[in-house]
mmCIF file of C-alpha atoms and ligand atoms in Angstrom:
data_model
loop_
_atom_site.group_PDB
_atom_site.id
_atom_site.type_symbol
_atom_site.label_atom_id
_atom_site.label_comp_id
_atom_site.label_asym_id
_atom_site.label_seq_id
_atom_site.Cartn_x
_atom_site.Cartn_y
_atom_site.Cartn_z
ATOM 1 C CA UNK A 1 0.007 0.390 0.141
ATOM 2 C CA UNK A 2 2.829 2.574 0.504
ATOM 3 C CA UNK A 3 4.152 1.731 -2.613
ATOM 4 C CA UNK A 4 1.321 3.638 -4.249
ATOM 5 C CA UNK A 5 0.848 7.396 -4.358
ATOM 6 C CA UNK A 6 -2.929 8.027 -2.896
ATOM 7 C CA UNK A 7 -4.307 10.682 -5.242
ATOM 8 C CA UNK A 8 -4.742 13.863 -3.766
ATOM 9 C CA UNK A 9 -5.635 16.433 -6.294
ATOM 10 C CA UNK A 10 -3.477 17.077 -9.513
ATOM 11 C CA UNK A 11 -0.189 16.846 -8.361
ATOM 12 C CA UNK A 12 -0.781 13.084 -7.482
ATOM 13 C CA UNK A 13 -2.275 12.496 -10.772
ATOM 14 C CA UNK A 14 0.971 13.624 -12.906
ATOM 15 C CA UNK A 15 2.920 10.958 -14.137
ATOM 16 C CA UNK A 16 6.360 10.559 -12.435
ATOM 17 C CA UNK A 17 9.208 11.345 -13.734
ATOM 18 C CA UNK A 18 8.061 12.920 -17.451
ATOM 19 C CA UNK A 19 8.619 16.705 -17.533
ATOM 20 C CA UNK A 20 6.481 17.037 -20.958
ATOM 21 C CA UNK A 21 2.977 18.428 -20.444
ATOM 22 C CA UNK A 22 0.571 15.448 -20.383
ATOM 23 C CA UNK A 23 -1.315 14.853 -23.715
ATOM 24 C CA UNK A 24 -4.545 14.631 -21.837
ATOM 25 C CA UNK A 25 -5.199 16.387 -18.639
ATOM 26 C CA UNK A 26 -8.269 15.960 -16.230
ATOM 27 C CA UNK A 27 -8.557 18.208 -13.836
ATOM 28 C CA UNK A 28 -11.474 17.381 -10.929
ATOM 29 C CA UNK A 29 -13.813 16.372 -13.290
ATOM 30 C CA UNK A 30 -17.411 15.711 -12.298
ATOM 31 C CA UNK A 31 -19.838 13.941 -13.640
ATOM 32 C CA UNK A 32 -23.799 14.134 -12.090
ATOM 33 C CA UNK A 33 -26.651 12.421 -13.995
ATOM 34 C CA UNK A 34 -29.993 12.833 -12.046
ATOM 35 C CA UNK A 35 -28.626 11.704 -8.134
ATOM 36 C CA UNK A 36 -25.672 9.777 -9.436
ATOM 37 C CA UNK A 37 -22.141 11.323 -9.006
ATOM 38 C CA UNK A 38 -20.637 8.720 -12.035
ATOM 39 C CA UNK A 39 -17.803 10.859 -12.002
ATOM 40 C CA UNK A 40 -16.726 13.009 -8.480
ATOM 41 C CA UNK A 41 -13.570 15.433 -8.794
ATOM 42 C CA UNK A 42 -11.652 12.907 -10.799
ATOM 43 C CA UNK A 43 -7.901 14.170 -11.995
ATOM 44 C CA UNK A 44 -5.818 12.447 -13.990
ATOM 45 C CA UNK A 45 -3.055 12.612 -16.794
ATOM 46 C CA UNK A 46 -2.140 11.091 -19.512
ATOM 47 C CA UNK A 47 1.567 10.984 -20.776
ATOM 48 C CA UNK A 48 2.472 11.061 -24.299
ATOM 49 C CA UNK A 49 3.024 8.146 -26.082
ATOM 50 C CA UNK A 50 2.396 6.023 -22.803
ATOM 51 C CA UNK A 51 0.157 2.783 -22.394
ATOM 52 C CA UNK A 52 -2.658 3.511 -19.304
ATOM 53 C CA UNK A 53 -4.632 1.237 -18.040
ATOM 54 C CA UNK A 54 -7.665 1.879 -15.566
ATOM 55 C CA UNK A 55 -8.869 -0.566 -13.471
ATOM 56 C CA UNK A 56 -12.198 0.142 -10.905
ATOM 57 C CA UNK A 57 -15.311 -1.900 -9.453
ATOM 58 C CA UNK A 58 -18.394 -1.858 -11.535
ATOM 59 C CA UNK A 59 -19.736 1.781 -11.460
ATOM 60 C CA UNK A 60 -16.824 3.311 -10.792
ATOM 61 C CA UNK A 61 -16.957 5.816 -13.192
ATOM 62 C CA UNK A 62 -14.753 4.411 -15.796
ATOM 63 C CA UNK A 63 -16.870 4.247 -18.983
ATOM 64 C CA UNK A 64 -18.089 7.815 -18.084
ATOM 65 C CA UNK A 65 -14.377 8.973 -17.974
ATOM 66 C CA UNK A 66 -14.006 7.963 -21.638
ATOM 67 C CA UNK A 67 -17.154 9.541 -22.949
ATOM 68 C CA UNK A 68 -16.493 12.985 -21.432
ATOM 69 C CA UNK A 69 -12.832 12.495 -22.925
ATOM 70 C CA UNK A 70 -14.691 11.957 -26.329
ATOM 71 C CA UNK A 71 -17.254 14.787 -25.344
ATOM 72 C CA UNK A 72 -19.800 12.328 -26.138
ATOM 73 C CA UNK A 73 -20.662 13.002 -22.330
ATOM 74 C CA UNK A 74 -20.128 16.915 -20.874
ATOM 75 C CA UNK A 75 -18.727 17.287 -18.043
ATOM 76 C CA UNK A 76 -20.837 18.975 -14.904
ATOM 77 C CA UNK A 77 -17.764 20.971 -14.316
ATOM 78 C CA UNK A 78 -13.870 20.491 -14.260
ATOM 79 C CA UNK A 79 -11.977 21.053 -16.702
ATOM 80 C CA UNK A 80 -9.871 18.316 -19.603
ATOM 81 C CA UNK A 81 -7.033 19.720 -21.151
ATOM 82 C CA UNK A 82 -5.431 18.164 -24.683
ATOM 83 C CA UNK A 83 -1.626 18.909 -25.158
ATOM 84 C CA UNK A 84 -2.339 22.093 -22.716
ATOM 85 C CA UNK A 85 -5.374 23.409 -24.873
ATOM 86 C CA UNK A 86 -8.374 23.409 -23.226
ATOM 87 C CA UNK A 87 -11.116 21.289 -24.990
ATOM 88 C CA UNK A 88 -13.484 20.813 -22.110
ATOM 89 C CA UNK A 89 -16.362 22.433 -24.395
ATOM 90 C CA UNK A 90 -15.302 21.550 -28.021
ATOM 91 C CA UNK A 91 -17.931 18.962 -29.496
ATOM 92 C CA UNK A 92 -16.827 14.952 -30.533
ATOM 93 C CA UNK A 93 -16.226 15.706 -34.407
ATOM 94 C CA UNK A 94 -13.551 18.062 -33.232
ATOM 95 C CA UNK A 95 -11.720 16.066 -30.571
ATOM 96 C CA UNK A 96 -11.730 13.252 -33.247
ATOM 97 C CA UNK A 97 -9.999 15.933 -35.681
ATOM 98 C CA UNK A 98 -7.470 16.499 -32.807
ATOM 99 C CA UNK A 99 -6.946 12.696 -32.662
ATOM 100 C CA UNK A 100 -8.873 11.200 -30.293
ATOM 101 C CA UNK A 101 -10.760 7.853 -31.216
ATOM 102 C CA UNK A 102 -12.068 5.249 -28.892
ATOM 103 C CA UNK A 103 -13.636 1.636 -28.742
ATOM 104 C CA UNK A 104 -16.351 2.171 -26.336
ATOM 105 C CA UNK A 105 -17.601 -0.724 -24.212
ATOM 106 C CA UNK A 106 -19.813 -3.528 -26.082
ATOM 107 C CA UNK A 107 -18.976 -1.786 -29.408
ATOM 108 C CA UNK A 108 -18.940 -4.357 -32.156
ATOM 109 C CA UNK A 109 -18.183 -4.790 -35.752
ATOM 110 C CA UNK A 110 -21.436 -5.224 -37.833
ATOM 111 C CA UNK A 111 -21.613 -8.760 -38.341
ATOM 112 C CA UNK A 112 -23.690 -9.211 -42.251
ATOM 113 C CA UNK A 113 -21.304 -6.625 -43.390
ATOM 114 C CA UNK A 114 -18.037 -7.939 -44.853
ATOM 115 C CA UNK A 115 -14.746 -6.828 -42.836
ATOM 116 C CA UNK A 116 -13.993 -4.408 -45.728
ATOM 117 C CA UNK A 117 -17.334 -2.232 -45.968
ATOM 118 C CA UNK A 118 -16.822 -2.101 -42.139
ATOM 119 C CA UNK A 119 -13.357 -0.494 -41.887
ATOM 120 C CA UNK A 120 -14.753 1.522 -45.309
ATOM 121 C CA UNK A 121 -17.284 3.146 -43.375
ATOM 122 C CA UNK A 122 -14.790 5.097 -40.869
ATOM 123 C CA UNK A 123 -12.287 5.174 -43.456
ATOM 124 C CA UNK A 124 -14.218 6.961 -45.833
ATOM 125 C CA UNK A 125 -14.769 9.472 -43.414
ATOM 126 C CA UNK A 126 -10.828 10.734 -43.103
ATOM 127 C CA UNK A 127 -9.955 9.790 -46.784
ATOM 128 C CA UNK A 128 -10.363 9.746 -50.090
ATOM 129 C CA UNK A 129 -11.966 6.503 -51.807
ATOM 130 C CA UNK A 130 -8.646 5.569 -53.776
ATOM 131 C CA UNK A 131 -6.644 5.023 -50.406
ATOM 132 C CA UNK A 132 -8.982 2.976 -48.931
ATOM 133 C CA UNK A 133 -7.936 -0.786 -50.258
ATOM 134 C CA UNK A 134 -4.342 0.199 -49.523
ATOM 135 C CA UNK A 135 -5.796 1.568 -45.808
ATOM 136 C CA UNK A 136 -7.823 -1.638 -45.169
ATOM 137 C CA UNK A 137 -4.985 -3.990 -46.077
ATOM 138 C CA UNK A 138 -2.505 -2.087 -43.889
ATOM 139 C CA UNK A 139 -5.199 -1.968 -40.874
ATOM 140 C CA UNK A 140 -6.169 -5.288 -41.083
ATOM 141 C CA UNK A 141 -1.926 -6.460 -40.636
ATOM 142 C CA UNK A 142 -1.903 -4.269 -38.131
ATOM 143 C CA UNK A 143 -4.530 -6.632 -36.431
ATOM 144 C CA UNK A 144 -3.313 -9.968 -37.628
ATOM 145 C CA UNK A 145 -6.148 -10.367 -40.289
ATOM 146 C CA UNK A 146 -4.546 -9.795 -43.472
ATOM 147 C CA UNK A 147 -6.648 -11.190 -46.627
ATOM 148 C CA UNK A 148 -10.012 -11.405 -44.654
ATOM 149 C CA UNK A 149 -11.584 -8.261 -46.717
ATOM 150 C CA UNK A 150 -14.265 -10.516 -47.974
ATOM 151 C CA UNK A 151 -14.996 -12.241 -45.073
ATOM 152 C CA UNK A 152 -18.689 -12.030 -43.236
ATOM 153 C CA UNK A 153 -17.620 -10.657 -39.982
ATOM 154 C CA UNK A 154 -20.162 -13.265 -38.413
ATOM 155 C CA UNK A 155 -17.892 -15.982 -39.969
ATOM 156 C CA UNK A 156 -14.690 -14.467 -37.678
ATOM 157 C CA UNK A 157 -14.448 -15.654 -33.789
ATOM 158 C CA UNK A 158 -15.266 -13.375 -31.017
ATOM 159 C CA UNK A 159 -11.440 -11.722 -30.876
ATOM 160 C CA UNK A 160 -10.830 -11.467 -34.283
ATOM 161 C CA UNK A 161 -14.151 -9.487 -34.434
ATOM 162 C CA UNK A 162 -13.199 -7.118 -31.418
ATOM 163 C CA UNK A 163 -9.236 -6.714 -33.062
ATOM 164 C CA UNK A 164 -11.868 -5.516 -35.901
ATOM 165 C CA UNK A 165 -13.347 -3.211 -33.923
ATOM 166 C CA UNK A 166 -9.898 -1.674 -32.649
ATOM 167 C CA UNK A 167 -9.043 -1.541 -36.047
ATOM 168 C CA UNK A 168 -12.225 0.514 -36.850
ATOM 169 C CA UNK A 169 -11.247 3.037 -34.088
ATOM 170 C CA UNK A 170 -7.727 3.049 -35.553
ATOM 171 C CA UNK A 171 -9.547 4.377 -39.048
ATOM 172 C CA UNK A 172 -9.048 8.031 -38.172
ATOM 173 C CA UNK A 173 -4.996 7.609 -37.132
ATOM 174 C CA UNK A 174 -5.301 8.989 -33.812
ATOM 175 C CA UNK A 175 -2.839 10.029 -31.579
ATOM 176 C CA UNK A 176 -4.861 8.618 -28.681
ATOM 177 C CA UNK A 177 -6.632 5.191 -29.002
ATOM 178 C CA UNK A 178 -9.291 4.950 -26.160
ATOM 179 C CA UNK A 179 -10.099 0.919 -25.428
ATOM 180 C CA UNK A 180 -13.179 0.447 -23.035
ATOM 181 C CA UNK A 181 -12.497 -3.447 -22.154
ATOM 182 C CA UNK A 182 -11.462 -4.639 -25.833
ATOM 183 C CA UNK A 183 -10.991 -8.268 -24.237
ATOM 184 C CA UNK A 184 -14.466 -9.245 -22.488
ATOM 185 C CA UNK A 185 -15.300 -12.720 -23.440
ATOM 186 C CA UNK A 186 -11.711 -13.134 -24.915
ATOM 187 C CA UNK A 187 -10.105 -17.045 -24.399
ATOM 188 C CA UNK A 188 -6.716 -16.654 -22.953
ATOM 189 C CA UNK A 189 -4.850 -16.927 -26.017
ATOM 190 C CA UNK A 190 -6.926 -14.031 -27.510
ATOM 191 C CA UNK A 191 -6.555 -12.180 -24.557
ATOM 192 C CA UNK A 192 -2.427 -12.731 -24.677
ATOM 193 C CA UNK A 193 -2.886 -11.401 -28.915
ATOM 194 C CA UNK A 194 -4.560 -8.354 -27.942
ATOM 195 C CA UNK A 195 -1.990 -7.519 -25.631
ATOM 196 C CA UNK A 196 0.904 -7.829 -28.325
ATOM 197 C CA UNK A 197 -1.574 -5.509 -31.052
ATOM 198 C CA UNK A 198 -2.238 -3.217 -28.008
ATOM 199 C CA UNK A 199 1.702 -3.140 -27.751
ATOM 200 C CA UNK A 200 2.397 -3.098 -31.598
ATOM 201 C CA UNK A 201 0.194 0.167 -32.048
ATOM 202 C CA UNK A 202 1.905 1.611 -29.106
ATOM 203 C CA UNK A 203 5.187 1.087 -30.601
ATOM 204 C CA UNK A 204 3.928 2.970 -33.758
ATOM 205 C CA UNK A 205 3.052 5.845 -31.702
ATOM 206 C CA UNK A 206 -0.028 6.098 -30.500
ATOM 207 C CA UNK A 207 -0.875 7.095 -26.828
ATOM 208 C CA UNK A 208 -3.333 4.185 -25.272
ATOM 209 C CA UNK A 209 -5.488 4.014 -22.343
ATOM 210 C CA UNK A 210 -7.707 0.646 -22.060
ATOM 211 C CA UNK A 211 -9.833 -0.191 -19.390
ATOM 212 C CA UNK A 212 -9.865 -3.853 -18.390
ATOM 213 C CA UNK A 213 -10.802 -6.016 -15.808
ATOM 214 C CA UNK A 214 -8.367 -8.895 -16.728
ATOM 215 C CA UNK A 215 -5.432 -8.822 -14.664
ATOM 216 C CA UNK A 216 -4.006 -11.130 -16.937
ATOM 217 C CA UNK A 217 -4.023 -8.715 -19.500
ATOM 218 C CA UNK A 218 -3.187 -5.851 -17.910
ATOM 219 C CA UNK A 219 -0.077 -7.359 -16.357
ATOM 220 C CA UNK A 220 1.131 -8.392 -19.801
ATOM 221 C CA UNK A 221 1.049 -4.600 -20.664
ATOM 222 C CA UNK A 222 2.839 -3.739 -17.301
ATOM 223 C CA UNK A 223 1.774 -0.357 -17.945
ATOM 224 C CA UNK A 224 1.104 2.824 -15.820
ATOM 225 C CA UNK A 225 -2.128 1.831 -13.861
ATOM 226 C CA UNK A 226 -4.794 3.548 -12.536
ATOM 227 C CA UNK A 227 -7.454 3.028 -10.263
ATOM 228 C CA UNK A 228 -11.095 4.543 -10.222
ATOM 229 C CA UNK A 229 -13.627 4.379 -7.188
ATOM 230 C CA UNK A 230 -16.885 6.350 -6.695
ATOM 231 C CA UNK A 231 -15.409 8.297 -9.757
ATOM 232 C CA UNK A 232 -12.156 9.852 -8.515
ATOM 233 C CA UNK A 233 -8.710 8.656 -8.817
ATOM 234 C CA UNK A 234 -7.996 6.222 -5.986
ATOM 235 C CA UNK A 235 -4.507 4.670 -6.440
ATOM 236 C CA UNK A 236 -1.908 5.401 -9.399
ATOM 237 C CA UNK A 237 0.651 3.223 -10.125
ATOM 238 C CA UNK A 238 2.783 0.141 -11.503
ATOM 239 C CA UNK A 239 0.775 -2.390 -12.232
ATOM 240 C CA UNK A 240 3.235 -4.603 -9.641
ATOM 241 C CA UNK A 241 2.440 -1.627 -7.123
ATOM 242 C CA UNK A 242 -1.221 -1.668 -7.718
ATOM 243 C CA UNK A 243 -1.480 -5.182 -7.766
ATOM 244 C CA UNK A 244 -0.123 -5.811 -4.198
ATOM 245 C CA UNK A 245 -1.973 -2.906 -3.046
ATOM 246 C CA UNK A 246 -4.365 -4.088 0.291
ATOM 247 C CA UNK A 247 -6.797 -0.759 -0.585
ATOM 248 C CA UNK A 248 -6.827 -1.784 -4.083
ATOM 249 C CA UNK A 249 -7.981 -5.863 -3.100
ATOM 250 C CA UNK A 250 -10.216 -5.127 -0.709
ATOM 251 C CA UNK A 251 -12.328 -2.643 -3.279
ATOM 252 C CA UNK A 252 -12.254 -5.248 -5.833
ATOM 253 C CA UNK A 253 -13.221 -8.091 -3.100
ATOM 254 C CA UNK A 254 -9.754 -9.883 -3.463
ATOM 255 C CA UNK A 255 -10.393 -10.462 -7.142
ATOM 256 C CA UNK A 256 -6.743 -9.109 -8.360
HETATM 257 N N1 LIG B 301 -26.531 8.177 -19.086
HETATM 258 C C1 LIG B 301 -26.928 7.668 -17.900
HETATM 259 N N2 LIG B 301 -27.240 7.936 -16.882
HETATM 260 C C2 LIG B 301 -27.725 7.348 -15.701
HETATM 261 N N3 LIG B 301 -26.591 7.481 -15.014
HETATM 262 C C3 LIG B 301 -25.430 6.736 -15.743
HETATM 263 C C4 LIG B 301 -25.190 7.237 -17.174
HETATM 264 N N4 LIG B 301 -23.941 6.672 -17.335
HETATM 265 C C5 LIG B 301 -23.601 5.840 -16.474
HETATM 266 N N5 LIG B 301 -24.414 6.020 -14.996
HETATM 267 C C6 LIG B 301 -24.149 5.711 -13.815
HETATM 268 O O1 LIG B 301 -22.730 6.106 -13.960
HETATM 269 C C7 LIG B 301 -21.828 5.405 -12.640
HETATM 270 C C8 LIG B 301 -21.068 5.152 -13.640
HETATM 271 O O2 LIG B 301 -20.594 4.324 -13.934
HETATM 272 P P1 LIG B 301 -20.000 3.809 -15.747
HETATM 273 O O3 LIG B 301 -20.425 3.896 -16.900
HETATM 274 O O4 LIG B 301 -18.857 5.370 -15.737
HETATM 275 O O5 LIG B 301 -19.190 3.109 -14.887
HETATM 276 P P2 LIG B 301 -17.969 1.607 -15.646
HETATM 277 O O6 LIG B 301 -17.036 2.467 -14.404
HETATM 278 O O7 LIG B 301 -17.476 1.679 -16.581
HETATM 279 O O8 LIG B 301 -18.528 0.143 -14.681
HETATM 280 P P3 LIG B 301 -18.319 -0.898 -15.859
HETATM 281 O O9 LIG B 301 -17.133 -1.829 -14.907
HETATM 282 O O10 LIG B 301 -20.078 -1.774 -15.233
HETATM 283 O O11 LIG B 301 -18.392 -0.819 -17.041
HETATM 284 C C9 LIG B 301 -23.234 4.007 -12.706
HETATM 285 O O12 LIG B 301 -23.790 4.159 -11.342
HETATM 286 C C10 LIG B 301 -24.196 4.240 -13.887
HETATM 287 O O13 LIG B 301 -25.319 3.628 -13.809
HETATM 288 MG MG1 LIG B 302 -17.979 0.598 -18.092
#
């Protein structure tokens, strides 16, 4: 427990040992739905180029955190900065243009369409028609699905469909990719391959924030990890520090 810095205000949320300003800087964000405080003073900073894992019990506010980053939910109060600019009031499409992209929880590819058709739609928003076949091939190579353009999505395995959803989120060439529970329902092998795909995207310059419950997957990423609880930052540290934290274990009811 002592090894993990407790989250007390913004200073505690800054990445340790990084001189560069964070690429994303969330400061004291609140989001209230009726009487529910989904976010309750969340402050968290994401360093440029990192993989950052986000953990937390059901209802901790993890998905709402992503929605406020993308602009699909507006914070009730607090600010969000991207590369030092205040984007708190920017509409979602402007944030996408700045380089933010997301695969939301439970988002899937369209099962009755082909792999190519699924990638064509998001690619067409950002690129000319002539570029698309080459970009489809490049995205499929990234996720290990080269040559599957004409396959119907419903013929793919669950894992392959999830990787396709990641490729769809990569269609805009994002600087920051947010992934909400990308390995839900996957086998151990598929989960391992997902970690490899995410590390490869990160090695090619994409900052990645990933919400996950699967400890094997988070351990494989060995990334800086933040724990959310009741809508705020509860703990932050390396995966090993977080896994050894008695208070984190307690809020997960010993499931680590
Ligand atoms: N649009 C909404 N309207 C009302 N309440 C909401 C809305 N979105 C989220 N909430 C509530 O806010 C809280 C946080 O929800 P959120 O989906 O962010 O949690 P989470 O950490 O992603 O949980 P999970 O691990 O189950 O995905 C929950 O109590 C949820 O019911
Ligand atoms: Mg969620």
